[in-house]
CSV table of C-alpha atoms in Angstrom, one decimal:
chain,number,residue,atom,x,y,z
A,91,MET,CA,-23.5,22.8,-1.4
A,92,THR,CA,-20.6,21.0,-0.9
A,93,SER,CA,-17.4,20.4,-1.9
A,94,THR,CA,-15.3,17.5,-4.1
A,95,SER,CA,-12.4,17.8,-2.3
A,96,ILE,CA,-13.9,18.7,1.1
A,97,VAL,CA,-16.2,15.4,0.3
A,98,VAL,CA,-13.3,12.8,-1.4
A,99,LEU,CA,-10.9,13.9,1.5
A,100,ALA,CA,-13.0,13.1,4.7
A,101,LEU,CA,-13.8,10.0,2.8
A,102,ALA,CA,-9.8,9.3,2.0
A,103,ARG,CA,-9.7,10.4,5.4
A,104,ARG,CA,-11.7,6.9,7.2
A,105,ILE,CA,-10.4,4.8,4.7
A,106,GLU,CA,-6.8,5.6,5.7
A,107,ASN,CA,-8.3,5.0,9.3
A,108,GLU,CA,-10.0,1.8,8.2
A,109,LEU,CA,-7.0,0.6,6.3
A,110,GLY,CA,-4.6,0.8,9.4
A,111,ALA,CA,-6.4,-0.3,12.2
A,112,ALA,CA,-7.0,-3.8,9.8
A,113,LEU,CA,-3.1,-3.7,8.9
A,114,ALA,CA,-2.2,-3.2,12.2
A,115,PRO,CA,-3.3,-6.7,13.0
A,116,LEU,CA,0.0,-7.7,11.0
A,117,ASP,CA,2.1,-4.8,11.9
A,118,LEU,CA,2.1,-2.4,9.0
A,119,THR,CA,1.1,0.6,7.7
A,120,VAL,CA,-0.2,1.9,4.9
A,121,GLY,CA,2.8,3.8,3.6
A,122,ARG,CA,4.6,-0.1,4.4
A,123,LEU,CA,2.0,-1.7,2.9
A,124,GLY,CA,2.8,0.8,-0.3
A,125,LEU,CA,6.3,0.1,-0.3
A,126,LEU,CA,5.6,-4.1,-0.5
A,127,GLY,CA,3.3,-3.0,-2.8
A,128,HIS,CA,6.1,-1.2,-5.7
A,129,ILE,CA,9.0,-3.9,-4.2
A,130,ALA,CA,6.2,-6.6,-5.5
A,131,GLY,CA,5.5,-4.6,-8.9
A,132,VAL,CA,8.3,-4.3,-9.8
A,133,PRO,CA,10.8,-6.7,-9.3
A,134,GLY,CA,15.0,-5.7,-8.4
A,135,VAL,CA,13.4,-2.5,-8.0
A,136,SER,CA,16.0,0.2,-7.0
A,137,PHE,CA,16.0,3.0,-4.1
A,138,SER,CA,15.5,5.9,-6.7
A,139,GLU,CA,12.7,3.9,-8.5
A,140,LEU,CA,10.8,3.6,-5.2
A,141,ALA,CA,11.2,7.1,-4.1
A,142,ARG,CA,9.2,8.4,-7.2
A,143,MET,CA,6.5,5.6,-7.9
A,144,SER,CA,6.4,6.5,-4.1
A,145,GLY,CA,6.3,9.9,-3.9
A,146,THR,CA,9.1,10.5,-1.8
A,147,THR,CA,12.8,10.9,-0.3
A,148,VAL,CA,15.9,8.6,-1.4
A,149,GLN,CA,16.7,8.8,1.8
A,150,SER,CA,13.3,8.4,3.3
A,151,VAL,CA,12.9,5.6,1.6
A,152,HIS,CA,16.6,3.7,2.7
A,153,GLY,CA,14.9,4.0,5.2
A,154,ALA,CA,11.9,2.1,5.5
A,155,VAL,CA,13.7,-0.1,3.0
A,156,LYS,CA,16.2,-0.7,6.1
A,157,ALA,CA,13.8,-1.3,7.9
A,158,LEU,CA,12.1,-4.1,6.3
A,159,VAL,CA,14.7,-6.1,5.5
A,160,GLY,CA,15.5,-6.1,9.3
A,161,ALA,CA,12.4,-7.2,9.3
A,162,GLY,CA,12.7,-10.6,7.3
A,163,LEU,CA,9.6,-9.1,4.8
A,164,VAL,CA,12.7,-7.4,1.7
A,165,ARG,CA,16.0,-8.4,0.7
A,166,ASP,CA,18.4,-6.4,-1.3
A,167,LEU,CA,20.4,-8.3,-3.7
A,168,ASN,CA,22.9,-6.6,-4.2
A,169,ALA,CA,23.7,-4.8,-0.8
A,170,ARG,CA,27.2,-3.4,-1.1
A,171,PRO,CA,28.3,-0.1,-1.3
A,172,GLY,CA,28.7,1.9,-4.7
A,173,SER,CA,27.1,-1.1,-6.5
A,174,ALA,CA,23.3,-0.4,-7.3
A,175,SER,CA,20.2,-1.7,-5.2
A,176,THR,CA,18.2,-4.5,-7.0
A,177,ILE,CA,15.2,-4.9,-3.5
A,178,GLU,CA,12.6,-8.0,-3.9
A,179,LEU,CA,10.1,-9.3,-1.0
A,180,THR,CA,11.2,-12.6,0.4
A,181,PRO,CA,8.7,-15.5,1.0
A,182,GLU,CA,7.5,-13.5,4.7
A,183,GLY,CA,7.0,-10.5,2.2
A,184,THR,CA,4.8,-12.0,0.1
A,185,ARG,CA,2.7,-14.7,3.0
A,186,LEU,CA,2.5,-11.1,4.5
A,187,LEU,CA,1.4,-9.0,1.6
A,188,ASP,CA,-0.5,-11.7,0.5
A,189,GLN,CA,-2.3,-11.1,4.7
A,190,ALA,CA,-2.4,-7.5,3.5
A,191,ARG,CA,-4.7,-8.2,0.0
A,192,GLN,CA,-7.6,-9.9,2.8
A,193,ALA,CA,-8.0,-7.7,5.6
A,194,ILE,CA,-7.7,-4.6,2.1
A,195,ALA,CA,-10.2,-6.8,0.6
A,196,GLU,CA,-12.7,-7.6,4.3
A,197,VAL,CA,-11.9,-2.8,3.8
A,198,ASP,CA,-13.6,-2.6,0.7
A,199,GLU,CA,-16.2,-5.1,1.4
A,200,ARG,CA,-17.7,-2.5,4.7
A,201,LEU,CA,-16.9,0.5,3.2
A,202,PHE,CA,-17.8,-0.1,-0.9
A,203,GLY,CA,-19.7,-3.4,-0.4
A,204,GLU,CA,-23.3,-4.9,-0.7
A,205,ALA,CA,-23.8,-3.7,2.7
A,206,ALA,CA,-22.7,-0.4,2.7
A,207,ASP,CA,-24.5,3.3,2.4
A,208,PRO,CA,-25.6,3.4,-1.5
A,209,VAL,CA,-23.1,7.0,-1.7
A,210,GLN,CA,-20.2,4.7,-0.4
A,211,GLN,CA,-21.2,1.9,-3.9
A,212,ARG,CA,-21.5,4.4,-6.2
A,213,LEU,CA,-18.6,6.2,-4.9
A,214,GLY,CA,-17.0,2.6,-5.0
A,215,ALA,CA,-18.1,1.8,-8.3
A,216,ALA,CA,-17.4,4.7,-10.0
A,217,VAL,CA,-14.0,4.8,-9.0
A,218,ARG,CA,-13.6,1.4,-10.3
A,219,ALA,CA,-14.6,2.2,-13.3
A,220,ALA,CA,-13.0,5.1,-13.8
A,221,PHE,CA,-9.3,2.9,-13.2
A,222,LEU,CA,-10.4,-0.3,-14.8
A,223,SER,CA,-11.4,2.2,-18.8
């Protein structure tokens, strides 16, 4: 009998590899994409909130956000020592996130769409149904 955990883990690695390859031309990683998505979903989010949503430390988020600021993708509206930060996407960050969403849609179609393996099609449909219910 095949372990569900092993099957899901193997598929997750394949998805992450496919997403990584699709995002590379945009100079994005899956992790950076996640941060951009969280920032877009919660405009004005704080470093602490980002760390909680990302399942990482505040220090890690500080470094990642600093890199995103340097790339012109996000801005900190209150970048002053001692004050709470409020982070949001820049227009360039929004544009890049839109491009990333298109790349994700192409990966989803390739892995779970009409031309995909029937087992993966059923799995994709089950995952979507589980989160839409």
